[in-house]
Amino acid sequence: MKIGVLALQGDFAEHIAMLRRIGAETAEVRLPQHLEGLNGLIIPGGESTTIGKMAVAYGLIDALRQFGQTQAIWGTCAGAIFLSKDAQRQQPLLGLMDITVERNAFGRQVDSFEADLHIPALQQADPTPYHAIFIRAPLIESVNGSAQILAQLTDGRIVAALQGKLLATSFHPELTADDRFHRYFLRLAQ
Ligand code: GLN
């Protein structure tokens, strides 16, 4: 199993460390040819406008769109925004996932927070609640078409969604010691 991590900007190193820890082969992706032979790709958190602009500059947009037709892609935070069809602003998006997101929906950097989530898809083997870290996070405002809700806050707001092999999380599993989300993604990428 070989998983790439888009390494243009943001916390790609933390994703790579977590993937190695659970036994996956990894690759940093900066150019279209780096996608060859990958079973899946993670788009990290960071700043979605920057990631999008760099992806345009590096000629990655079409290659990533094509990759997402057959292979698994997981976007965390800024990565989830970049995967979406609609971020309600002008910025380069892959438009692969039929979700609408609201950037910075929880407020500014100082309003970052952590929350325990109930995520049935992850808690089959280990029922411990999933502790999620939100850093100037986007909200998944709506999940449309064949996309489905994977996790919600207790007030019902959507913070993770799944569409076939495409996964979006508002939060940062790579910043915790809990590897259940990365293991879940490896199963999607199989
Ligand atoms: N606020 C960032 C954005 O809108 C996302 C923050 C993050 O990835 N932690 O792109």
Coordinates of N, CA, C and O and ligand atoms in Angstrom, one line a residue:
M1 N 0.9 -1.2 0.0 CA 0.0 0.0 0.0 C 0.9 1.2 0.0 O 1.7 1.5 0.9
K2 N 0.8 2.0 -1.0 CA 1.6 3.3 -1.1 C 0.6 4.5 -1.2 O -0.2 4.6 -2.1
I3 N 0.8 5.4 -0.2 CA 0.0 6.5 -0.1 C 0.8 7.8 -0.2 O 1.8 8.0 0.4
G4 N 0.4 8.7 -1.1 CA 1.0 9.9 -1.3 C 0.4 11.0 -0.4 O -0.7 10.9 0.0
V5 N 1.2 12.0 -0.1 CA 0.7 13.2 0.7 C 1.1 14.4 -0.1 O 2.3 14.6 -0.5
L6 N 0.1 15.2 -0.5 CA 0.4 16.4 -1.2 C 1.2 17.3 -0.4 O 0.8 17.7 0.8
A7 N 2.4 17.7 -0.9 CA 3.4 18.3 0.0 C 3.8 19.7 -0.6 O 4.9 20.1 -0.7
L8 N 2.7 20.5 -0.8 CA 2.9 21.9 -1.4 C 3.0 22.9 -0.2 O 3.7 23.8 -0.3
Q9 N 2.2 22.6 0.8 CA 2.1 23.5 2.0 C 1.3 22.8 3.0 O 0.6 21.9 2.8
G10 N 1.5 23.2 4.3 CA 0.7 22.6 5.4 C 1.4 21.5 6.1 O 2.6 21.3 5.9
D11 N 0.6 20.7 6.9 CA 1.3 19.7 7.8 C 1.4 18.4 7.2 O 0.9 17.4 7.7
F12 N 2.0 18.3 6.0 CA 2.1 17.0 5.3 C 3.1 16.1 6.1 O 2.9 14.8 6.1
A13 N 4.1 16.6 6.8 CA 5.1 15.7 7.5 C 4.4 14.9 8.6 O 4.7 13.7 8.8
E14 N 3.4 15.5 9.3 CA 2.7 14.7 10.3 C 1.9 13.6 9.7 O 1.8 12.5 10.3
H15 N 1.3 13.8 8.5 CA 0.6 12.7 7.9 C 1.5 11.6 7.5 O 1.3 10.4 7.7
I16 N 2.7 12.0 7.0 CA 3.7 11.0 6.5 C 4.1 10.1 7.8 O 4.2 8.9 7.7
A17 N 4.4 10.8 8.9 CA 4.8 10.1 10.1 C 3.8 9.1 10.5 O 4.1 8.0 10.9
M18 N 2.5 9.5 10.5 CA 1.4 8.6 11.0 C 1.3 7.4 10.0 O 1.2 6.3 10.4
L19 N 1.4 7.7 8.7 CA 1.3 6.6 7.7 C 2.4 5.6 7.9 O 2.2 4.4 7.8
R20 N 3.6 6.1 8.1 CA 4.7 5.2 8.3 C 4.6 4.3 9.5 O 4.9 3.1 9.6
R21 N 4.0 5.0 10.6 CA 3.8 4.3 11.8 C 2.9 3.1 11.7 O 3.0 2.1 12.4
I22 N 1.9 3.2 10.8 CA 1.0 2.1 10.6 C 1.4 1.2 9.4 O 0.6 0.4 9.0
G23 N 2.6 1.4 8.9 CA 3.1 0.4 8.0 C 2.9 0.7 6.5 O 3.1 -0.2 5.7
A24 N 2.4 1.9 6.2 CA 2.2 2.2 4.8 C 3.5 2.8 4.2 O 4.3 3.4 4.9
E25 N 3.6 2.5 2.9 CA 4.7 3.2 2.1 C 4.2 4.6 1.8 O 3.0 4.8 1.6
T26 N 5.1 5.6 1.8 CA 4.6 7.0 1.6 C 5.4 7.6 0.4 O 6.5 7.2 0.1
A27 N 4.8 8.7 -0.1 CA 5.6 9.5 -1.1 C 5.1 11.0 -0.9 O 3.9 11.2 -0.7
E28 N 6.0 11.9 -1.1 CA 5.6 13.3 -1.1 C 5.2 13.7 -2.6 O 6.0 13.4 -3.5
V29 N 4.0 14.3 -2.7 CA 3.6 14.6 -4.1 C 3.7 16.1 -4.3 O 3.1 16.9 -3.6
R30 N 4.5 16.5 -5.3 CA 4.6 17.9 -5.7 C 4.3 18.1 -7.2 O 4.1 19.3 -7.6
L31 N 4.4 17.1 -8.0 CA 4.3 17.2 -9.4 C 3.3 16.0 -9.9 O 3.2 15.0 -9.2
P32 N 2.7 16.2 -11.1 CA 1.8 15.2 -11.5 C 2.4 13.8 -11.6 O 1.7 12.8 -11.2
Q33 N 3.7 13.7 -12.0 CA 4.2 12.3 -12.1 C 4.4 11.6 -10.8 O 4.6 10.4 -10.8
H34 N 4.4 12.4 -9.7 CA 4.5 11.7 -8.4 C 3.3 10.9 -8.0 O 3.3 10.2 -7.0
L35 N 2.2 11.1 -8.8 CA 1.0 10.3 -8.5 C 1.0 8.9 -9.0 O 0.2 8.1 -8.6
E36 N 1.9 8.6 -9.9 CA 2.0 7.3 -10.5 C 2.2 6.2 -9.4 O 3.1 6.3 -8.6
G37 N 1.4 5.2 -9.5 CA 1.6 4.0 -8.6 C 1.1 4.2 -7.2 O 1.3 3.3 -6.4
L38 N 0.4 5.3 -6.9 CA -0.1 5.5 -5.6 C -1.5 4.8 -5.5 O -2.3 4.9 -6.4
N39 N -1.8 4.3 -4.3 CA -3.1 3.7 -4.0 C -4.1 4.8 -3.5 O -5.3 4.7 -3.5
G40 N -3.5 5.9 -2.9 CA -4.3 6.9 -2.4 C -3.5 8.2 -2.1 O -2.2 8.1 -2.2
L41 N -4.2 9.3 -1.8 CA -3.5 10.5 -1.6 C -4.2 11.3 -0.4 O -5.4 11.3 -0.3
I42 N -3.3 11.9 0.4 CA -3.9 12.7 1.5 C -3.5 14.2 1.2 O -2.4 14.5 0.8
I43 N -4.5 15.0 1.3 CA -4.3 16.5 1.1 C -4.3 17.1 2.5 O -5.4 17.0 3.2
P44 N -3.2 17.6 3.0 CA -3.1 18.0 4.4 C -3.9 19.3 4.8 O -4.4 20.0 3.9
G45 N -3.9 19.6 6.1 CA -4.3 20.9 6.5 C -3.3 22.0 6.2 O -2.1 21.7 6.0
G46 N -3.7 23.2 6.2 CA -2.8 24.3 5.9 C -3.6 25.5 5.6 O -4.5 25.9 6.3
E47 N -3.4 26.0 4.4 CA -4.2 27.2 3.9 C -4.7 26.8 2.5 O -3.9 26.7 1.6
S48 N -6.0 26.7 2.4 CA -6.6 26.1 1.2 C -6.3 27.0 -0.1 O -6.1 26.5 -1.2
T49 N -6.3 28.3 0.1 CA -6.1 29.2 -1.0 C -4.6 29.0 -1.5 O -4.4 28.9 -2.7
T50 N -3.7 28.9 -0.6 CA -2.3 28.7 -1.0 C -2.1 27.3 -1.6 O -1.5 27.2 -2.7
I51 N -2.7 26.3 -1.1 CA -2.6 24.9 -1.6 C -3.2 25.0 -3.1 O -2.5 24.4 -4.0
G52 N -4.3 25.6 -3.2 CA -4.9 25.6 -4.5 C -4.1 26.4 -5.6 O -3.9 25.9 -6.7
K53 N -3.6 27.5 -5.2 CA -2.8 28.3 -6.1 C -1.5 27.6 -6.5 O -1.1 27.6 -7.6
M54 N -0.9 26.9 -5.5 CA 0.3 26.2 -5.8 C 0.0 25.0 -6.7 O 0.8 24.6 -7.6
A55 N -1.1 24.3 -6.5 CA -1.5 23.2 -7.3 C -1.7 23.7 -8.8 O -1.4 22.9 -9.7
V56 N -2.3 24.9 -9.0 CA -2.4 25.4 -10.3 C -1.0 25.7 -10.9 O -0.7 25.2 -12.0
A57 N -0.1 26.3 -10.1 CA 1.2 26.6 -10.6 C 2.0 25.4 -11.0 O 2.8 25.4 -11.9
Y58 N 1.8 24.3 -10.3 CA 2.6 23.1 -10.5 C 1.9 22.1 -11.5 O 2.3 21.0 -11.7
G59 N 0.8 22.6 -12.1 CA 0.1 21.8 -13.2 C -0.6 20.6 -12.6 O -0.7 19.5 -13.3
L60 N -1.0 20.6 -11.3 CA -1.6 19.4 -10.7 C -3.1 19.3 -10.7 O -3.6 18.2 -10.4
I61 N -3.8 20.3 -11.1 CA -5.2 20.3 -10.9 C -5.9 19.2 -11.8 O -6.6 18.3 -11.2
D62 N -5.6 19.1 -13.0 CA -6.2 18.0 -13.8 C -5.7 16.6 -13.4 O -6.5 15.7 -13.4
A63 N -4.4 16.5 -13.1 CA -3.9 15.2 -12.6 C -4.6 14.8 -11.3 O -4.9 13.6 -11.2
L64 N -4.8 15.7 -10.4 CA -5.5 15.3 -9.2 C -7.0 14.9 -9.4 O -7.5 14.0 -8.8
R65 N -7.6 15.7 -10.3 CA -9.0 15.4 -10.6 C -9.1 14.0 -11.2 O -10.0 13.2 -10.9
Q66 N -8.2 13.7 -12.1 CA -8.2 12.3 -12.8 C -7.9 11.2 -11.7 O -8.5 10.2 -11.7
F67 N -6.9 11.5 -10.9 CA -6.5 10.5 -9.8 C -7.8 10.2 -9.0 O -8.0 9.0 -8.7
G68 N -8.5 11.2 -8.6 CA -9.7 11.1 -7.8 C -10.9 10.3 -8.4 O -11.8 9.9 -7.7
Q69 N -10.8 10.1 -9.7 CA -11.9 9.3 -10.4 C -11.8 7.9 -10.0 O -12.8 7.2 -10.0
T70 N -10.6 7.4 -9.7 CA -10.4 5.9 -9.4 C -9.8 5.7 -8.1 O -10.0 4.6 -7.5
Q71 N -9.0 6.6 -7.6 CA -8.2 6.3 -6.3 C -8.8 7.1 -5.2 O -9.5 8.0 -5.3
A72 N -8.4 6.7 -4.0 CA -8.8 7.3 -2.7 C -8.1 8.6 -2.5 O -6.9 8.7 -2.7
I73 N -8.9 9.6 -2.1 CA -8.3 10.9 -1.7 C -8.9 11.3 -0.3 O -10.1 11.2 -0.2
W74 N -8.1 11.7 0.6 CA -8.6 12.2 1.9 C -8.1 13.6 2.1 O -6.9 13.9 2.1
G75 N -9.0 14.6 2.3 CA -8.6 16.0 2.6 C -8.9 16.3 4.1 O -10.0 16.1 4.5
T76 N -7.8 16.7 4.8 CA -8.1 17.2 6.2 C -8.0 18.7 6.2 O -7.1 19.3 5.7
C77 N -9.1 19.3 6.8 CA -9.2 20.7 7.0 C -9.0 21.5 5.7 O -9.9 21.4 4.8
A78 N -7.9 22.2 5.5 CA -7.7 22.9 4.2 C -7.9 21.9 3.0 O -8.4 22.3 1.9
G79 N -7.4 20.7 3.2 CA -7.5 19.7 2.2 C -8.9 19.3 1.9 O -9.3 19.1 0.7
A80 N -9.8 19.3 2.9 CA -11.2 19.1 2.7 C -11.9 20.2 1.8 O -12.7 20.0 1.0
I81 N -11.4 21.4 2.1 CA -11.9 22.6 1.3 C -11.5 22.4 -0.1 O -12.3 22.6 -1.0
F82 N -10.2 22.1 -0.3 CA -9.7 21.9 -1.7 C -10.4 20.8 -2.5 O -10.6 20.9 -3.7
L83 N -10.8 19.8 -1.8 CA -11.6 18.7 -2.4 C -13.0 19.0 -2.8 O -13.6 18.4 -3.7
S84 N -13.6 20.0 -2.2 CA -15.0 20.3 -2.3 C -15.4 20.9 -3.6 O -14.5 21.4 -4.4
K85 N -16.7 20.9 -3.9 CA -17.2 21.5 -5.1 C -17.5 23.0 -4.9 O -17.5 23.8 -5.8
D86 N -17.7 23.4 -3.6 CA -18.1 24.7 -3.3 C -17.6 25.2 -2.0 O -17.9 24.7 -1.0
A87 N -16.8 26.3 -2.0 CA -16.2 26.8 -0.8 C -16.8 28.3 -0.6 O -16.4 29.0 0.3
Q88 N -17.8 28.6 -1.4 CA -18.5 29.9 -1.3 C -17.5 31.1 -1.4 O -17.8 32.2 -0.9
R89 N -16.4 30.9 -2.1 CA -15.5 32.0 -2.4 C -14.7 31.6 -3.7 O -14.7 30.5 -4.1
Q90 N -14.1 32.6 -4.3 CA -13.2 32.4 -5.5 C -11.9 31.8 -5.0 O -11.1 32.5 -4.5
Q91 N -11.6 30.6 -5.3 CA -10.3 30.0 -5.1 C -10.3 28.7 -5.9 O -11.3 28.1 -6.1
P92 N -9.1 28.2 -6.2 CA -9.0 27.0 -7.0 C -9.4 25.8 -6.2 O -8.9 25.6 -5.0
L93 N -10.4 25.0 -6.7 CA -10.8 23.8 -6.0 C -10.8 22.6 -6.9 O -10.9 22.8 -8.1
L94 N -10.6 21.4 -6.4 CA -10.7 20.2 -7.2 C -12.1 19.9 -7.6 O -12.3 19.3 -8.7
G95 N -13.1 20.3 -6.8 CA -14.5 20.0 -7.1 C -14.8 18.5 -7.2 O -15.8 18.1 -7.9
L96 N -14.1 17.7 -6.5 CA -14.3 16.2 -6.6 C -15.5 15.8 -5.7 O -16.2 14.9 -6.0
M97 N -15.6 16.4 -4.5 CA -16.6 16.0 -3.6 C -17.8 16.9 -3.6 O -17.6 18.1 -3.5
D98 N -18.9 16.3 -3.6 CA -20.2 17.0 -3.7 C -20.6 17.5 -2.3 O -21.6 17.1 -1.7
I99 N -19.8 18.4 -1.8 CA -20.0 19.0 -0.5 C -19.8 20.5 -0.6 O -19.0 21.0 -1.4
T100 N -20.6 21.3 0.2 CA -20.4 22.7 0.3 C -19.8 23.0 1.7 O -20.2 22.5 2.7
V101 N -18.7 23.8 1.7 CA -18.0 24.0 2.9 C -18.0 25.5 3.3 O -18.2 26.4 2.4
E102 N -17.9 25.8 4.5 CA -17.8 27.2 5.0 C -16.5 27.3 5.7 O -16.3 26.7 6.7
R103 N -15.6 28.1 5.1 CA -14.3 28.2 5.7 C -14.3 29.0 7.0 O -15.1 29.9 7.1
N104 N -13.4 28.7 7.9 CA -13.3 29.4 9.1 C -14.6 29.5 9.9 O -14.8 30.6 10.5
A105 N -15.4 28.5 9.8 CA -16.8 28.6 10.3 C -16.9 28.7 11.8 O -17.9 29.2 12.4
F106 N -15.8 28.3 12.5 CA -15.8 28.4 14.0 C -15.1 29.6 14.5 O -14.9 29.7 15.7
G107 N -14.7 30.5 13.6 CA -14.0 31.7 14.1 C -12.6 31.7 13.8 O -12.1 30.9 12.9
R108 N -11.8 32.5 14.5 CA -10.4 32.7 14.2 C -9.5 31.7 14.9 O -10.0 30.8 15.6
Q109 N -8.2 31.8 14.7 CA -7.3 30.9 15.2 C -7.5 30.6 16.7 O -7.4 29.5 17.2
V110 N -7.8 31.7 17.5 CA -7.9 31.6 18.9 C -9.2 30.8 19.3 O -9.3 30.3 20.4
D111 N -10.1 30.6 18.3 CA -11.3 29.8 18.6 C -11.1 28.4 18.3 O -12.1 27.6 18.2
S112 N -9.9 27.9 18.0 CA -9.7 26.5 17.7 C -10.1 25.7 18.9 O -10.0 26.2 20.1
F113 N -10.5 24.5 18.7 CA -11.0 23.7 19.9 C -10.8 22.2 19.6 O -10.5 21.8 18.5
E114 N -11.1 21.4 20.6 CA -11.1 20.0 20.5 C -12.4 19.4 21.0 O -13.1 20.0 21.8
A115 N -12.8 18.3 20.4 CA -14.1 17.7 20.8 C -14.1 16.2 20.6 O -13.4 15.7 19.7
D116 N -14.8 15.5 21.5 CA -14.9 14.0 21.3 C -16.1 13.8 20.4 O -17.2 14.3 20.5
L117 N -15.8 12.9 19.4 CA -16.9 12.6 18.4 C -17.3 11.2 18.4 O -16.4 10.3 18.8
H118 N -18.5 10.9 18.1 CA -19.0 9.6 17.9 C -19.0 9.3 16.4 O -19.7 9.9 15.7
I119 N -18.1 8.4 16.0 CA -18.0 8.1 14.6 C -18.1 6.6 14.4 O -17.2 5.8 14.5
P120 N -19.4 6.1 14.1 CA -19.6 4.7 14.1 C -18.6 3.9 13.2 O -18.2 2.8 13.5
A121 N -18.3 4.5 12.0 CA -17.4 3.8 11.1 C -16.0 3.5 11.7 O -15.4 2.6 11.2
L122 N -15.6 4.3 12.7 CA -14.3 4.1 13.3 C -14.3 3.3 14.5 O -13.3 2.8 15.0
Q123 N -15.5 3.2 15.2 CA -15.6 2.7 16.5 C -16.0 1.3 16.6 O -16.4 0.8 17.7
Q124 N -16.0 0.6 15.5 CA -16.4 -0.8 15.5 C -15.5 -1.7 16.3 O -15.9 -2.4 17.2
A125 N -14.2 -1.5 16.1 CA -13.2 -2.4 16.8 C -12.9 -1.8 18.2 O -12.7 -2.5 19.1
D126 N -12.8 -0.5 18.3 CA -12.5 0.2 19.5 C -13.5 1.3 19.8 O -13.6 2.3 19.1
P127 N -14.4 1.1 20.8 CA -15.5 2.0 21.0 C -15.1 3.4 21.6 O -16.0 4.3 21.8
T128 N -13.8 3.6 21.9 CA -13.4 4.9 22.5 C -13.9 6.0 21.6 O -13.7 6.0 20.4
P129 N -14.4 7.1 22.2 CA -14.8 8.3 21.3 C -13.6 8.8 20.6 O -12.5 8.7 21.0
Y130 N -13.8 9.4 19.4 CA -12.7 9.9 18.6 C -12.5 11.4 19.0 O -13.3 12.3 18.9
H131 N -11.3 11.6 19.5 CA -10.9 13.0 20.0 C -10.4 13.8 18.8 O -9.3 13.5 18.2
A132 N -11.1 14.8 18.4 CA -10.8 15.6 17.2 C -10.3 17.0 17.5 O -10.8 17.6 18.4
I133 N -9.3 17.4 16.7 CA -8.7 18.7 16.9 C -9.1 19.6 15.7 O -8.9 19.3 14.5
F134 N -9.7 20.7 16.0 CA -10.2 21.7 15.0 C -9.3 23.0 15.1 O -9.3 23.6 16.1
I135 N -8.7 23.3 14.0 CA -7.8 24.5 13.9 C -8.3 25.4 12.8 O -8.1 25.1 11.6
R136 N -9.0 26.5 13.2 CA -9.6 27.4 12.2 C -10.2 26.6 11.1 O -10.0 26.7 9.9
A137 N -11.1 25.7 11.6 CA -11.6 24.6 10.7 C -12.8 25.1 9.9 O -13.5 26.0 10.2
P138 N -13.0 24.4 8.8 CA -14.2 24.6 8.0 C -15.3 23.7 8.5 O -15.1 22.7 9.1
L139 N -16.5 24.1 8.2 CA -17.7 23.3 8.5 C -18.2 22.7 7.1 O -18.1 23.4 6.1
I140 N -18.6 21.5 7.2 CA -19.2 21.0 6.0 C -20.7 21.3 6.0 O -21.5 20.8 6.8
E141 N -21.1 22.3 5.3 CA -22.4 22.9 5.4 C -23.5 22.0 4.8 O -24.5 21.9 5.4
S142 N -23.2 21.4 3.7 CA -24.1 20.4 3.1 C -23.4 19.3 2.4 O -22.3 19.5 1.8
V143 N -24.0 18.2 2.4 CA -23.5 17.0 1.8 C -24.5 16.6 0.7 O -25.7 16.4 1.0
N144 N -24.1 16.6 -0.5 CA -25.1 16.5 -1.6 C -24.8 15.2 -2.5 O -23.7 14.6 -2.3
G145 N -25.7 14.9 -3.4 CA -25.5 13.8 -4.3 C -25.2 12.5 -3.6 O -25.9 12.1 -2.7
S146 N -24.1 11.8 -4.0 CA -23.8 10.5 -3.4 C -22.9 10.7 -2.2 O -22.5 9.7 -1.6
A147 N -22.6 11.9 -1.8 CA -21.8 12.1 -0.6 C -22.6 11.8 0.7 O -23.8 12.0 0.6
Q148 N -22.0 11.3 1.7 CA -22.8 11.0 2.9 C -22.0 11.6 4.2 O -20.8 11.7 4.1
I149 N -22.8 11.8 5.2 CA -22.2 12.3 6.5 C -21.5 11.2 7.2 O -22.0 10.1 7.3
L150 N -20.3 11.5 7.7 CA -19.5 10.5 8.4 C -19.4 10.8 9.9 O -19.3 10.0 10.8
A151 N -19.4 12.1 10.2 CA -19.3 12.6 11.6 C -19.9 13.9 11.8 O -19.8 14.8 10.9
Q152 N -20.5 14.1 13.0 CA -21.2 15.4 13.3 C -20.8 15.7 14.7 O -20.5 14.9 15.6
L153 N -20.8 17.0 15.0 CA -20.7 17.5 16.4 C -22.0 17.2 17.1 O -23.0 16.9 16.4
T154 N -22.1 17.3 18.4 CA -23.3 16.9 19.1 C -24.5 17.8 18.7 O -25.6 17.4 18.8
D155 N -24.2 19.1 18.2 CA -25.2 19.9 17.8 C -25.7 19.7 16.3 O -26.5 20.4 15.8
G156 N -25.1 18.6 15.7 CA -25.5 18.2 14.4 C -24.7 18.8 13.2 O -24.8 18.3 12.1
R157 N -23.8 19.7 13.5 CA -23.0 20.3 12.4 C -22.1 19.2 11.9 O -21.5 18.4 12.6
I158 N -21.9 19.2 10.6 CA -21.2 18.1 9.9 C -19.7 18.4 9.8 O -19.3 19.5 9.4
V159 N -18.9 17.4 10.3 CA -17.4 17.7 10.3 C -16.6 16.6 9.5 O -15.4 16.6 9.5
A160 N -17.3 15.6 9.0 CA -16.6 14.6 8.1 C -17.6 14.0 7.2 O -18.8 13.8 7.5
A161 N -17.2 13.8 5.9 CA -18.1 13.2 4.9 C -17.3 12.2 4.0 O -16.1 12.3 3.9
L162 N -18.1 11.4 3.4 CA -17.5 10.3 2.6 C -18.3 10.2 1.3 O -19.5 10.4 1.2
Q163 N -17.6 10.1 0.2 CA -18.2 9.9 -1.1 C -17.4 8.9 -1.9 O -16.3 9.2 -2.5
G164 N -17.8 7.6 -1.9 CA -17.1 6.5 -2.5 C -15.7 6.4 -1.8 O -15.7 6.2 -0.6
K165 N -14.6 6.6 -2.5 CA -13.3 6.6 -1.9 C -12.8 7.9 -1.5 O -11.6 8.1 -1.3
L166 N -13.6 8.9 -1.5 CA -13.2 10.3 -1.2 C -13.7 10.6 0.2 O -14.8 10.4 0.6
L167 N -12.8 11.2 1.0 CA -13.0 11.4 2.4 C -12.7 12.9 2.8 O -11.6 13.4 2.3
A168 N -13.5 13.5 3.5 CA -13.2 14.9 4.0 C -13.4 15.0 5.5 O -14.5 14.6 6.0
T169 N -12.4 15.5 6.2 CA -12.6 15.8 7.6 C -12.2 17.3 7.9 O -11.2 17.8 7.4
S170 N -13.0 17.9 8.7 CA -12.7 19.3 9.1 C -11.6 19.4 10.1 O -11.0 20.4 10.3
F171 N -11.3 18.2 10.7 CA -10.3 18.2 11.8 C -9.0 17.5 11.4 O -8.9 17.1 10.2
H172 N -8.1 17.3 12.3 CA -6.7 16.9 12.0 C -6.3 15.6 12.7 O -5.6 15.7 13.7
P173 N -6.7 14.4 12.2 CA -6.3 13.2 12.8 C -4.7 13.0 12.9 O -4.2 12.3 13.8
E174 N -4.0 13.7 12.0 CA -2.5 13.5 12.0 C -1.9 14.2 13.2 O -0.7 14.0 13.4
L175 N -2.6 15.0 13.9 CA -2.1 15.7 15.1 C -2.3 15.0 16.4 O -2.0 15.5 17.5
T176 N -3.0 13.8 16.3 CA -3.2 13.0 17.5 C -2.4 11.8 17.5 O -1.7 11.5 16.5
A177 N -2.5 11.0 18.6 CA -1.8 9.7 18.6 C -2.8 8.6 18.1 O -2.4 7.4 18.0
D178 N -4.0 8.9 17.8 CA -5.0 8.0 17.5 C -4.9 7.7 15.9 O -5.2 8.6 15.1
D179 N -4.6 6.4 15.6 CA -4.4 6.2 14.1 C -5.6 5.6 13.5 O -5.5 5.1 12.3
R180 N -6.8 5.6 14.1 CA -7.9 4.9 13.5 C -8.4 5.5 12.2 O -8.8 4.8 11.3
F181 N -8.2 6.9 12.1 CA -8.7 7.5 10.8 C -7.7 7.1 9.7 O -8.2 6.9 8.5
H182 N -6.4 7.1 10.0 CA -5.5 6.7 8.9 C -5.7 5.2 8.5 O -5.6 4.9 7.3
R183 N -6.0 4.4 9.5 CA -6.2 3.0 9.1 C -7.5 2.8 8.3 O -7.6 2.0 7.4
Y184 N -8.5 3.6 8.7 CA -9.8 3.7 7.9 C -9.5 4.1 6.4 O -10.0 3.5 5.5
F185 N -8.6 5.1 6.3 CA -8.3 5.5 4.9 C -7.5 4.5 4.1 O -7.8 4.3 2.9
L186 N -6.6 3.7 4.8 CA -5.9 2.6 4.1 C -6.9 1.6 3.6 O -6.8 1.1 2.5
R187 N -8.0 1.3 4.4 CA -9.0 0.4 3.9 C -9.7 0.9 2.7 O -10.0 0.2 1.7
L188 N -10.0 2.2 2.7 CA -10.7 2.9 1.5 C -9.8 2.8 0.3 O -10.3 2.6 -0.9
A189 N -8.5 2.9 0.5 CA -7.5 2.9 -0.7 C -7.2 1.6 -1.2 O -6.6 1.5 -2.3
Q190 N -7.6 0.5 -0.5 CA -7.3 -0.8 -1.0 C -8.0 -1.2 -2.3 O -9.1 -0.8 -2.6
Ligands
GLN1 N1 -8.5 28.1 7.7 C1 -7.8 27.3 6.7 C2 -8.5 27.5 5.3 O1 -9.5 28.1 5.2 C3 -7.8 25.8 7.1 C4 -7.1 25.6 8.4 C5 -6.5 24.2 8.5 O2 -6.2 23.5 7.6 N2 -6.2 23.9 9.8 O3 -7.9 27.1 4.4

